[in-house]
Coordinates of C-alpha atoms in Angstrom, one line a residue:
Chain A
M1259 CA 30.6 54.1 3.5
Q1260 CA 30.9 53.4 -0.1
F1261 CA 30.3 49.5 -1.3
S1262 CA 29.7 47.0 -4.0
V1263 CA 26.8 44.3 -3.8
R1264 CA 29.7 42.0 -4.2
D1265 CA 31.7 42.9 -1.2
L1266 CA 28.2 42.4 0.8
V1267 CA 27.9 38.9 0.0
N1268 CA 31.0 36.2 -0.2
E1269 CA 31.4 33.9 -3.1
D1270 CA 29.9 31.0 -1.4
A1271 CA 27.3 33.0 0.5
T1272 CA 28.6 31.9 3.6
R1273 CA 29.0 35.4 5.1
I1274 CA 26.4 38.1 4.8
S1275 CA 26.8 41.3 5.0
R1276 CA 24.2 43.1 7.8
R1277 CA 24.0 45.5 5.4
C1278 CA 22.1 43.5 2.8
W1279 CA 18.9 43.9 5.5
S1280 CA 19.3 47.0 6.6
D1281 CA 20.9 49.8 4.5
P1282 CA 18.8 51.7 2.0
R1283 CA 21.1 51.9 -1.4
V1284 CA 20.4 48.1 -0.9
Y1285 CA 16.7 49.1 -0.9
E1286 CA 16.5 50.9 -4.1
L1287 CA 18.6 48.5 -5.7
E1288 CA 16.0 45.5 -5.0
K1289 CA 13.5 47.8 -5.9
R1290 CA 14.7 47.6 -9.8
G1291 CA 16.9 44.3 -9.6
I1292 CA 14.9 42.0 -7.7
F1293 CA 10.9 43.4 -7.8
G1294 CA 11.3 44.9 -10.9
R1295 CA 12.6 41.8 -12.8
S1296 CA 11.0 38.6 -10.9
W1297 CA 7.6 36.9 -11.3
L1298 CA 5.7 38.4 -8.1
F1299 CA 2.5 36.8 -7.2
L1300 CA -0.6 38.6 -6.9
G1301 CA -3.7 36.5 -6.0
H1302 CA -5.4 33.4 -7.1
E1303 CA -8.2 33.0 -9.2
S1304 CA -10.8 31.7 -6.8
Q1305 CA -10.9 35.3 -5.4
I1306 CA -12.1 36.6 -8.6
P1307 CA -14.3 34.0 -10.4
R1308 CA -16.7 36.8 -12.3
A1309 CA -16.5 39.4 -14.2
G1310 CA -15.8 42.5 -12.7
D1311 CA -14.6 41.0 -9.6
F1312 CA -11.1 42.5 -8.4
V1313 CA -8.6 42.5 -5.1
Q1314 CA -5.7 44.6 -4.3
A1315 CA -2.1 43.0 -4.5
Y1316 CA 1.4 44.9 -4.4
M1317 CA 4.0 44.4 -6.3
C1318 CA 6.8 45.4 -4.0
E1319 CA 5.3 49.0 -3.0
T1320 CA 3.2 49.3 -5.9
P1321 CA -0.6 48.9 -5.5
V1322 CA -2.0 46.9 -8.1
I1323 CA -5.7 46.2 -8.6
L1324 CA -6.4 42.2 -9.9
A1325 CA -9.4 42.1 -11.6
R1326 CA -11.4 39.9 -14.0
G1327 CA -12.3 41.9 -17.2
E1328 CA -16.1 41.4 -19.2
D1329 CA -14.3 39.5 -21.4
G1330 CA -13.4 36.7 -18.7
A1331 CA -9.7 37.7 -18.9
I1332 CA -7.1 38.7 -15.7
H1333 CA -5.9 42.3 -15.9
A1334 CA -3.4 43.9 -13.9
S1335 CA -3.5 47.2 -13.3
V1336 CA -1.7 50.1 -11.3
N1337 CA -4.2 51.6 -8.8
S1338 CA -3.4 55.2 -9.7
C1339 CA -5.1 57.2 -11.7
T1340 CA -3.8 58.7 -14.7
H1341 CA -4.8 62.2 -14.3
R1342 CA -3.5 63.7 -10.8
G1343 CA -2.5 60.2 -9.6
L1344 CA -4.7 58.9 -6.4
P1345 CA -5.5 55.7 -6.2
V1346 CA -9.2 54.9 -8.2
C1347 CA -10.0 51.3 -6.0
R1348 CA -10.3 51.5 -2.3
A1349 CA -12.0 48.3 -1.1
D1350 CA -10.0 45.6 -0.4
H1351 CA -12.3 43.2 -2.6
G1352 CA -15.3 43.5 -4.7
N1353 CA -17.5 43.4 -7.6
T1354 CA -17.9 46.7 -10.4
K1355 CA -17.7 47.8 -14.0
R1356 CA -15.7 51.0 -13.3
F1357 CA -13.4 52.0 -10.9
V1358 CA -13.4 56.1 -10.2
C1359 CA -10.8 58.2 -8.7
P1360 CA -12.6 60.5 -6.1
Y1361 CA -10.5 63.6 -7.0
H1362 CA -12.3 64.4 -10.9
S1363 CA -13.8 61.6 -11.1
W1364 CA -11.8 60.0 -14.4
S1365 CA -13.8 56.6 -14.5
Y1366 CA -11.8 53.3 -15.4
R1367 CA -13.2 50.0 -16.5
V1368 CA -12.0 46.9 -14.6
D1369 CA -9.6 45.9 -17.6
G1370 CA -8.0 49.6 -17.0
S1371 CA -8.8 51.5 -19.5
L1372 CA -10.3 55.1 -19.1
A1373 CA -13.9 55.2 -19.9
T1374 CA -14.5 58.6 -18.8
I1375 CA -13.3 62.0 -18.2
P1376 CA -16.1 64.2 -17.2
Q1377 CA -14.1 67.5 -17.6
E1378 CA -14.1 66.8 -21.3
N1379 CA -17.8 68.0 -22.4
T1380 CA -16.8 71.5 -21.8
L1381 CA -13.1 71.1 -23.9
R1382 CA -13.0 71.4 -27.9
N1383 CA -9.5 69.5 -28.1
K1384 CA -10.9 66.0 -26.4
P1385 CA -7.8 63.8 -24.9
D1386 CA -6.9 60.6 -26.7
K1387 CA -8.8 58.3 -24.1
S1388 CA -7.3 54.8 -25.2
A1389 CA -3.6 56.4 -24.6
L1390 CA -4.3 57.1 -20.8
G1391 CA -5.6 54.1 -19.1
L1392 CA -4.0 52.9 -15.5
Q1393 CA -0.7 51.5 -16.1
R1394 CA -0.7 47.8 -17.0
V1395 CA 1.5 45.7 -15.5
P1396 CA 3.3 44.1 -18.7
R1397 CA 3.2 40.2 -17.8
V1398 CA 0.5 39.0 -16.0
E1399 CA 0.2 34.8 -16.5
S1400 CA -1.1 31.9 -14.4
W1401 CA -0.2 28.6 -13.1
R1402 CA -2.8 26.1 -11.2
G1403 CA -5.0 29.3 -10.4
M1404 CA -1.9 31.1 -8.7
I1405 CA -1.5 33.9 -10.9
F1406 CA 1.7 36.4 -11.1
G1407 CA 2.7 39.6 -12.6
S1408 CA 6.0 40.9 -13.9
F1409 CA 7.2 44.5 -14.4
D1410 CA 9.7 43.3 -17.2
P1411 CA 7.8 42.0 -20.5
D1412 CA 11.0 39.9 -21.4
I1413 CA 10.7 37.9 -18.1
V1414 CA 11.0 34.0 -19.1
A1415 CA 7.2 32.4 -19.6
L1416 CA 5.7 31.8 -15.4
E1417 CA 6.1 28.0 -15.8
D1418 CA 9.4 28.0 -16.9
Y1419 CA 10.0 30.5 -13.8
L1420 CA 8.2 28.1 -11.3
G1421 CA 10.6 24.9 -12.9
D1422 CA 10.9 22.1 -10.6
M1423 CA 9.2 24.2 -8.0
R1424 CA 5.8 23.0 -9.9
F1425 CA 6.8 19.0 -8.6
Y1426 CA 6.7 19.9 -5.4
L1427 CA 3.9 22.3 -5.4
D1428 CA 1.6 19.8 -7.5
A1429 CA 2.1 17.4 -4.4
F1430 CA -0.6 19.6 -2.6
F1431 CA -2.7 21.5 -5.7
Q1432 CA -3.3 18.3 -7.3
R1433 CA -4.1 16.5 -3.9
F1434 CA -7.2 17.6 -4.2
P1435 CA -9.7 16.9 -7.2
E1436 CA -11.1 20.6 -7.2
G1437 CA -7.8 22.0 -6.3
V1438 CA -7.5 24.9 -3.9
E1439 CA -9.4 27.9 -3.3
F1440 CA -8.1 31.2 -1.3
L1441 CA -10.7 32.2 1.7
G1442 CA -11.8 35.7 2.2
A1443 CA -9.7 38.7 2.0
P1444 CA -5.7 38.1 3.0
H1445 CA -4.5 38.9 6.5
R1446 CA -2.3 41.5 6.5
W1447 CA 0.1 42.8 9.3
V1448 CA 3.1 45.0 9.7
I1449 CA 6.5 43.9 11.2
D1450 CA 9.6 45.8 12.1
A1451 CA 11.5 43.7 9.8
N1452 CA 13.6 43.1 6.7
W1453 CA 11.1 41.6 3.8
K1454 CA 13.7 39.2 3.4
L1455 CA 13.6 37.7 6.8
P1456 CA 10.1 36.3 6.5
V1457 CA 11.2 34.6 3.3
E1458 CA 14.3 33.0 4.7
N1459 CA 12.4 31.5 7.5
Q1460 CA 9.7 30.1 5.2
L1461 CA 12.3 28.8 2.3
G1462 CA 14.0 26.3 4.4
D1463 CA 14.4 27.5 7.7
V1464 CA 13.0 24.5 9.6
N1465 CA 16.3 24.5 12.1
H1466 CA 14.5 27.6 14.2
G1467 CA 11.5 25.2 15.0
P1468 CA 12.6 23.6 18.5
F1469 CA 14.5 26.8 19.5
L1470 CA 12.4 29.9 18.8
H1471 CA 9.2 28.1 19.3
A1472 CA 10.3 25.5 22.3
A1473 CA 7.1 26.7 24.0
L1474 CA 5.0 25.0 21.5
I1475 CA 7.5 22.4 19.5
S1476 CA 8.7 19.5 21.4
R1477 CA 11.9 17.6 21.0
E1478 CA 10.2 15.0 20.0
I1479 CA 8.8 16.4 16.7
Q1480 CA 11.3 17.8 15.6
E1481 CA 13.6 14.6 16.0
R1482 CA 10.9 12.6 13.5
I1483 CA 11.1 16.4 11.3
E1484 CA 15.1 15.4 11.4
E1485 CA 14.7 11.8 11.3
L1486 CA 12.2 12.1 7.9
G1487 CA 12.8 15.4 6.6
H1488 CA 14.5 16.8 3.4
S1489 CA 15.4 20.2 1.8
V1490 CA 15.4 20.9 -1.6
V1491 CA 16.2 23.7 -4.2
T1492 CA 14.8 23.0 -7.2
A1493 CA 16.7 26.3 -8.5
P1494 CA 18.4 29.3 -6.4
G1495 CA 15.7 30.8 -4.5
H1496 CA 13.1 28.4 -4.7
G1497 CA 13.2 25.7 -2.0
A1498 CA 11.0 23.2 -0.3
T1499 CA 11.4 21.2 2.8
F1500 CA 8.7 18.2 3.7
R1501 CA 9.2 14.9 6.0
L1502 CA 8.9 11.4 3.3
M1503 CA 7.2 9.3 5.3
P1504 CA 7.8 5.5 5.5
E1505 CA 5.8 3.6 2.6
D1506 CA 4.0 1.9 5.6
T1507 CA 2.7 5.2 7.9
P1508 CA -0.8 4.7 8.6
W1509 CA -2.9 7.2 6.8
Q1510 CA -3.5 9.8 9.9
E1511 CA 0.2 10.5 9.9
V1512 CA 0.5 11.5 6.4
A1513 CA -2.9 13.6 6.0
W1514 CA -0.5 17.4 5.2
G1515 CA -0.3 17.9 9.1
M1516 CA -4.0 17.8 9.5
E1517 CA -3.7 14.5 11.6
G1518 CA -2.4 16.9 14.4
L1519 CA -4.6 19.0 16.3
G1520 CA -7.0 20.7 12.7
G1521 CA -7.8 16.9 12.0
Q1522 CA -8.3 16.3 15.8
L1523 CA -10.2 19.2 16.9
G1524 CA -12.4 19.4 13.6
G1525 CA -14.4 16.4 14.3
Q1526 CA -15.0 13.2 13.1
E1527 CA -16.2 14.5 9.5
V1528 CA -13.3 16.3 9.1
Q1529 CA -11.1 12.8 9.6
D1530 CA -13.3 11.2 7.7
W1531 CA -12.5 14.1 4.4
L1532 CA -9.2 13.8 4.8
R1533 CA -9.0 9.7 5.0
E1534 CA -10.9 9.9 1.7
V1535 CA -8.4 12.6 0.2
Q1536 CA -5.1 10.3 1.6
A1537 CA -6.7 6.9 -0.3
R1538 CA -6.7 8.8 -3.4
A1539 CA -3.2 10.9 -3.2
A1540 CA -1.3 8.0 -4.3
Q1541 CA -3.5 7.8 -7.4
R1542 CA -3.5 11.7 -8.2
V1543 CA -0.1 12.5 -7.6
G1544 CA 1.9 9.1 -7.9
P1545 CA 3.6 6.7 -5.1
L1546 CA 6.5 9.3 -3.3
R1547 CA 4.4 12.0 -4.0
A1548 CA 1.6 10.8 -1.6
R1549 CA 4.1 10.6 1.5
M1550 CA 5.2 13.5 1.4
K1551 CA 3.7 15.8 4.3
G1552 CA 4.8 19.2 3.8
L1553 CA 6.5 22.0 5.8
T1554 CA 7.4 25.2 3.9
Y1555 CA 8.0 26.0 0.7
G1556 CA 9.6 29.3 -1.2
I1557 CA 9.6 30.8 -4.5
Y1558 CA 11.3 33.9 -5.6
P1559 CA 11.4 36.4 -4.3
N1560 CA 8.9 36.8 -2.0
L1561 CA 5.8 33.8 -2.2
S1562 CA 6.1 31.3 0.5
F1563 CA 3.4 28.7 1.4
L1564 CA 3.2 27.2 4.8
W1565 CA 1.8 23.5 3.8
S1566 CA 1.9 22.5 7.3
N1567 CA -1.0 24.8 8.0
T1568 CA -2.3 25.1 4.9
A1569 CA -1.7 29.0 4.3
F1570 CA 0.2 31.4 1.7
K1571 CA 2.2 34.3 2.2
V1572 CA 4.0 37.4 0.8
S1573 CA 7.0 39.9 2.0
H1574 CA 6.2 43.1 0.9
P1575 CA 8.8 45.7 1.6
R1576 CA 7.9 48.9 3.1
G1577 CA 11.4 49.8 2.9
P1578 CA 14.5 48.1 4.1
G1579 CA 13.2 47.9 7.9
R1580 CA 9.6 47.6 7.5
V1581 CA 7.2 44.5 6.1
E1582 CA 3.7 44.3 5.1
Y1583 CA 3.1 40.9 5.4
W1584 CA 0.0 39.4 3.7
S1585 CA -1.2 35.6 4.4
W1586 CA -3.9 33.7 3.0
A1587 CA -6.0 30.7 4.5
V1588 CA -6.6 28.1 1.5
V1589 CA -8.7 25.2 1.7
P1590 CA -9.2 22.5 -1.1
A1591 CA -12.0 24.0 -2.9
G1592 CA -14.8 21.4 -3.2
A1593 CA -15.0 20.3 0.6
P1594 CA -17.6 20.7 2.8
D1595 CA -17.6 23.9 5.2
T1596 CA -16.7 22.3 8.3
V1597 CA -13.7 20.7 6.6
K1598 CA -13.1 24.4 5.4
R1599 CA -13.3 25.8 8.9
A1600 CA -11.5 23.4 10.6
L1601 CA -8.4 24.3 8.0
R1602 CA -8.6 28.0 8.6
T1603 CA -8.4 27.6 12.2
N1604 CA -5.5 25.1 11.9
Y1605 CA -4.0 28.1 10.3
S1606 CA -5.1 30.7 12.1
S1607 CA -4.9 29.5 15.8
F1608 CA -0.8 29.1 14.8
F1609 CA 0.1 31.5 12.2
G1610 CA -1.3 34.8 10.8
P1611 CA -1.1 38.0 13.1
G1612 CA -2.8 36.5 15.8
G1613 CA -1.1 33.4 15.7
I1614 CA 0.5 31.5 18.8
I1615 CA 3.5 30.2 16.8
E1616 CA 3.9 33.4 14.3
Q1617 CA 3.8 35.9 17.4
E1618 CA 7.7 34.3 18.3
D1619 CA 8.5 34.5 14.7
S1620 CA 8.1 38.3 14.0
E1621 CA 9.7 38.9 17.3
A1622 CA 13.0 37.1 16.1
W1623 CA 12.7 38.9 12.8
S1624 CA 12.5 42.4 13.9
Q1625 CA 14.9 42.2 16.6
Q1626 CA 17.1 41.0 13.8
Y1627 CA 17.0 44.0 11.9
R1628 CA 18.2 45.7 15.1
G1629 CA 21.2 43.3 14.9
A1630 CA 21.5 44.3 11.4
S1631 CA 21.1 48.0 12.0
I1632 CA 24.4 48.2 14.5
D1633 CA 27.4 50.6 12.9
F1634 CA 30.3 48.5 14.3
T1635 CA 29.6 45.1 12.6
D1636 CA 30.5 45.8 8.8
D1637 CA 33.4 43.5 9.3
H1638 CA 31.2 41.0 11.2
A1639 CA 29.3 39.6 8.3
L1640 CA 26.7 36.9 9.4
Y1641 CA 27.6 33.2 8.8
Y1642 CA 25.7 31.4 6.8
G1643 CA 27.9 28.0 6.2
L1644 CA 25.9 25.2 8.4
G1645 CA 26.2 22.1 5.9
L1646 CA 27.9 24.1 3.0
G1647 CA 28.5 21.5 0.1
E1648 CA 26.2 18.7 1.7
E1649 CA 23.7 18.8 -0.8
A1650 CA 23.2 16.6 -3.4
P1651 CA 21.0 15.4 -6.8
H1652 CA 18.3 13.0 -5.7
P1653 CA 17.4 10.0 -7.4
E1654 CA 13.8 10.7 -6.9
L1655 CA 13.3 14.2 -6.3
P1656 CA 14.4 17.2 -8.5
G1657 CA 17.0 19.5 -7.5
L1658 CA 19.3 19.6 -4.9
V1659 CA 18.7 17.9 -1.8
S1660 CA 20.0 17.6 1.6
V1661 CA 19.2 17.4 5.6
T1662 CA 17.2 20.0 6.7
A1663 CA 20.3 21.7 8.7
N1664 CA 21.9 22.6 6.0
E1665 CA 21.4 26.3 5.4
F1666 CA 22.0 25.6 1.4
Y1667 CA 18.2 27.2 0.8
A1668 CA 19.8 30.9 2.2
R1669 CA 23.2 30.2 0.2
N1670 CA 21.3 29.7 -2.7
F1671 CA 18.6 32.6 -2.5
F1672 CA 21.5 35.0 -1.6
A1673 CA 24.1 34.1 -4.4
R1674 CA 21.0 34.9 -7.0
W1675 CA 20.2 37.8 -4.8
R1676 CA 23.5 39.3 -5.1
D1677 CA 24.0 38.4 -9.0
E1678 CA 20.8 40.0 -9.5
L1679 CA 21.9 43.6 -7.8
Q1680 CA 24.7 43.3 -9.1
A1681 CA 23.8 43.1 -12.9
V1682 CA 22.2 46.3 -11.7
E1683 CA 24.5 47.8 -10.1
E1684 CA 26.6 47.3 -13.1
G1685 CA 23.6 48.8 -15.4
A1686 CA 23.2 45.2 -17.2
Chain B
M572 CA -27.6 45.4 17.0
S573 CA -29.8 48.5 17.6
E574 CA -32.1 47.7 20.3
L575 CA -31.6 49.3 23.9
S576 CA -30.4 47.2 26.4
V577 CA -32.6 45.6 28.7
Q578 CA -33.6 47.1 32.2
T579 CA -31.2 45.7 34.5
T580 CA -31.5 46.3 38.5
P581 CA -28.7 48.0 40.3
Q582 CA -27.5 45.0 41.8
E583 CA -27.5 42.9 38.5
Q584 CA -25.1 45.9 36.7
R585 CA -23.4 45.8 39.8
E586 CA -23.0 41.8 39.6
L587 CA -22.0 42.3 35.4
E588 CA -18.8 45.1 36.6
R589 CA -17.7 42.9 39.4
F590 CA -17.6 39.9 36.8
Y591 CA -15.8 42.1 34.2
F592 CA -13.7 44.1 36.4
H593 CA -12.2 40.8 38.1
E594 CA -11.5 39.2 35.0
A595 CA -9.8 42.5 33.4
R596 CA -7.5 42.6 36.8
L597 CA -6.3 38.8 36.0
L598 CA -5.4 39.9 32.7
D599 CA -3.6 42.8 33.7
N600 CA -1.7 41.1 36.6
R601 CA -0.9 38.2 34.2
Q602 CA -3.2 35.2 36.2
F603 CA -4.3 33.8 33.2
Q604 CA -4.7 30.5 34.8
Q605 CA -7.1 31.9 37.1
W606 CA -8.8 33.3 33.8
L607 CA -8.8 30.1 32.4
A608 CA -11.2 29.2 35.0
L609 CA -14.3 31.6 34.2
L610 CA -14.3 29.7 31.2
S611 CA -17.4 27.4 29.9
E612 CA -16.0 24.0 28.6
D613 CA -17.3 25.1 24.9
V614 CA -16.4 28.1 25.4
A615 CA -15.9 30.2 21.6
Y616 CA -13.6 33.3 20.7
I617 CA -13.9 34.9 17.7
V618 CA -12.0 37.4 16.8
P619 CA -13.5 38.9 12.8
S620 CA -11.1 40.1 10.4
R621 CA -12.2 43.7 9.4
V622 CA -12.1 44.5 5.7
N623 CA -12.5 47.5 4.0
T624 CA -15.3 46.9 1.6
Q625 CA -17.0 48.4 -1.1
V626 CA -20.1 50.8 -0.8
D627 CA -23.0 49.5 -1.4
N628 CA -24.7 52.0 -4.2
R629 CA -28.0 50.3 -3.4
Q630 CA -27.3 51.0 0.2
R631 CA -26.5 54.8 -0.1
G632 CA -28.7 57.2 1.9
R633 CA -29.0 54.5 4.8
E634 CA -27.4 53.6 7.7
E635 CA -27.1 49.8 6.3
M636 CA -24.5 51.4 3.9
L637 CA -22.0 52.2 7.2
S638 CA -23.1 48.9 8.9
V639 CA -20.1 47.8 11.2
E640 CA -21.4 44.3 10.3
R641 CA -20.4 44.3 6.9
E642 CA -16.5 44.8 7.7
L643 CA -16.3 41.9 9.5
E644 CA -15.2 38.4 8.1
G645 CA -16.1 36.3 11.5
A646 CA -17.3 32.6 12.4
D647 CA -20.2 32.5 10.2
S648 CA -19.0 33.9 7.2
M649 CA -16.4 31.5 4.8
G650 CA -14.0 34.4 4.7
A651 CA -10.9 34.1 7.1
P652 CA -11.5 35.6 11.2
L653 CA -8.2 36.7 12.8
R654 CA -9.2 33.9 15.1
E655 CA -11.7 31.5 16.3
E656 CA -10.7 29.1 18.9
N657 CA -12.0 26.9 21.8
L658 CA -11.2 26.1 25.0
F659 CA -8.2 23.7 23.7
H660 CA -6.6 27.0 22.0
L661 CA -7.1 29.6 24.7
A662 CA -5.3 26.7 27.2
L663 CA -2.5 26.3 25.0
R664 CA -2.2 30.4 24.8
V665 CA -1.9 30.5 28.7
E666 CA 1.1 27.3 28.6
R667 CA 3.1 29.2 26.7
A668 CA 2.9 32.2 28.7
Y669 CA 4.3 30.2 31.8
K670 CA 7.6 28.6 29.7
M671 CA 11.1 29.6 29.9
N672 CA 11.2 29.7 25.6
A673 CA 8.0 32.3 25.2
W674 CA 10.3 34.8 23.8
A675 CA 7.6 37.0 22.6
D676 CA 7.0 38.1 25.9
N677 CA 10.6 37.6 27.0
P678 CA 10.0 39.9 28.7
P679 CA 6.3 39.9 29.0
A680 CA 4.2 43.0 27.9
R681 CA 2.5 44.9 30.7
T682 CA -1.3 45.8 30.1
R683 CA -4.1 48.0 31.4
R684 CA -7.2 47.7 30.1
I685 CA -9.9 49.7 31.0
I686 CA -13.5 48.0 30.5
G687 CA -16.7 50.3 30.4
N688 CA -20.4 50.9 28.1
I689 CA -21.2 47.3 29.8
E690 CA -24.6 46.8 28.5
L691 CA -26.8 43.7 29.0
L692 CA -28.9 43.2 25.8
Q693 CA -30.5 40.4 26.4
R694 CA -31.3 38.0 29.5
D695 CA -33.2 34.7 29.8
A696 CA -32.9 31.4 32.6
Q697 CA -29.3 30.6 31.0
Q698 CA -27.9 33.1 29.1
W699 CA -26.6 36.7 29.5
R700 CA -25.6 38.6 26.3
V701 CA -23.7 41.7 26.9
L702 CA -21.5 44.0 25.1
N703 CA -18.7 46.1 26.2
N704 CA -15.8 47.8 24.9
F705 CA -12.0 47.8 26.1
H706 CA -9.2 50.3 25.7
L707 CA -5.7 47.8 26.5
Y708 CA -2.7 49.7 26.6
Y709 CA 0.1 47.5 25.8
A710 CA 4.1 48.0 26.6
R711 CA 6.6 45.4 26.2
P712 CA 10.1 46.1 26.4
G713 CA 12.5 46.2 23.6
S714 CA 9.2 46.4 21.4
A715 CA 6.0 48.4 21.2
N716 CA 4.2 50.4 22.7
C717 CA 0.1 50.4 21.5
L718 CA -3.1 50.3 22.4
Y719 CA -5.7 48.4 21.2
S720 CA -9.4 49.3 21.1
G721 CA -12.5 47.5 20.6
Q722 CA -15.7 45.6 21.4
R723 CA -16.4 42.3 23.0
R724 CA -19.4 40.7 22.4
D725 CA -20.0 38.2 25.1
T726 CA -22.5 35.7 26.2
L727 CA -22.3 34.3 29.7
S728 CA -23.7 31.8 32.0
R729 CA -23.5 31.5 35.4
D730 CA -23.1 28.7 37.9
D731 CA -22.4 28.6 41.9
G732 CA -19.4 29.9 41.0
G733 CA -20.8 33.1 39.1
F734 CA -20.8 33.9 35.8
R735 CA -18.7 31.6 32.8
L736 CA -17.7 33.1 29.6
C737 CA -19.7 31.0 26.7
R738 CA -18.7 32.8 24.4
R739 CA -16.8 36.0 22.9
E740 CA -16.8 38.3 19.8
V741 CA -14.0 40.5 19.7
I742 CA -14.4 43.2 17.2
L743 CA -11.1 45.1 17.2
D744 CA -10.7 48.7 15.7
Y745 CA -7.9 48.5 13.4
A746 CA -7.0 49.8 10.3
D747 CA -3.7 48.3 9.6
I748 CA -2.9 45.8 12.1
D749 CA 0.7 47.8 12.8
K750 CA 0.8 45.9 17.0
P751 CA 3.4 43.2 17.6
T752 CA 0.4 40.7 17.8
V753 CA -3.4 40.3 17.7
G754 CA -2.9 37.4 20.0
L755 CA -3.8 38.6 23.0
L756 CA -6.3 37.6 25.6
F757 CA -8.8 40.4 25.3

């Protein structure tokens, strides 16, 4: 069947064809139109503090080495030798002076430049090594320690791309005097699902909470979320959900979700530390953002932040029906180890590959992919119309704001997605 | 972890096997509430992450170079273990299992585990340190069939009711996690 992208998502993005999640042709367009032209999250500066430090990353299916050079600058290079294409780095993270290809031992500096070709010694014509380094990611920028890369040399500056999401991200990052730290190697696991469903889930879908997760999230918790919850879209594809707590709320209920199990199980030291952070929150991020108790964030196209359990996640596609999900436990830098441990447990017990909540999400995402792969439903697009037109500007919060049940975050995502794919389809 | 296991009498070895086979049967029969009763109140349940580490040039030629321990981000590291739980978390998992809307287990998985290589590493008046291996076959309708393989590094105590599990570290033998969850009770 022939189709054009504009047939897949209708004008106001209330009806979305199932092919968007399952069709290999759509995925090929996404590689160029979305992943070839966006800022993609690579890692955090806390992972590579010293010269020679490196971690692995992906940009869609492209393997990337993220490293700090001898000059202290951050470099992102495609992990594939210029000679025969093998990966030159196999470790998840480490510190090195050279990446060496196993096949013929071509060796590269951490900035990606080619250092040696062992075979050239016996040859009369020496190749020009300066032209044979690893493929560079053309744009690399960071903000608040978050490092992004883009294949598009002409993309807007990262700060402009993030736009008003910085206001919401800072409610978390700036709460801590020393910022945040990413702990250890990311958890990585494979899910039989399309990459966009995990993204949509974290972009604003707090509505599935008391249903899919009914075994753990009670109706009372959800009613409180509905009562205080805000859903924000700062630009199509970027979104945040959070509770805005009343001004007289005791600190125990505003400490960014940790007043719950994590704080209680973490013991007195953790609770004292949280109280201290919350006591200075208004001073650090202002009175409005001090009352923000975050739920989920999404940054276009595939970065998510789960504030309530302090994890950043990336949904890396591996074809239309497979995701390699990466997830990092994130803690305040400079916090005592006991606090860091309590926070990482508050993440890994509930989310990540062994998380008691996440297992229900993975299940839903893989079942959705099955639903999206039913041939006979081409004329029965999925419904994305809940709350159409109910979002509006807010006196204090940047972006368009609404109740959490409004699916405008997803409509905005898919409208942007449609327009960007269409541009590629039409050769723009 | 290269030491020989301690000498056990056939009776002591048999008692350890009896505990482990009973535990395996409870878990495969989905009698998780009875399984909880085998845990001590201060139980620690840890599943380290396994990281693909850089070869350390200074260790080449020696067994340390390939040490399993180098790959583990466990409770003692400041990395990110897959799980580190206590009785509260484990009780929550068990409580969830018997709710109508635990959708990832509806229908529930069929599991069968074989426990072997039971080695008593150390014994004193209060504690038994025991290693054992498992192969756990997992099948869930509409989802996946897969095999989990690993080692359990246990610390047991003993009271009138028999052995109690005080600490379990589960070393999973995965390269990439391509299984529906590592949230099982291993």
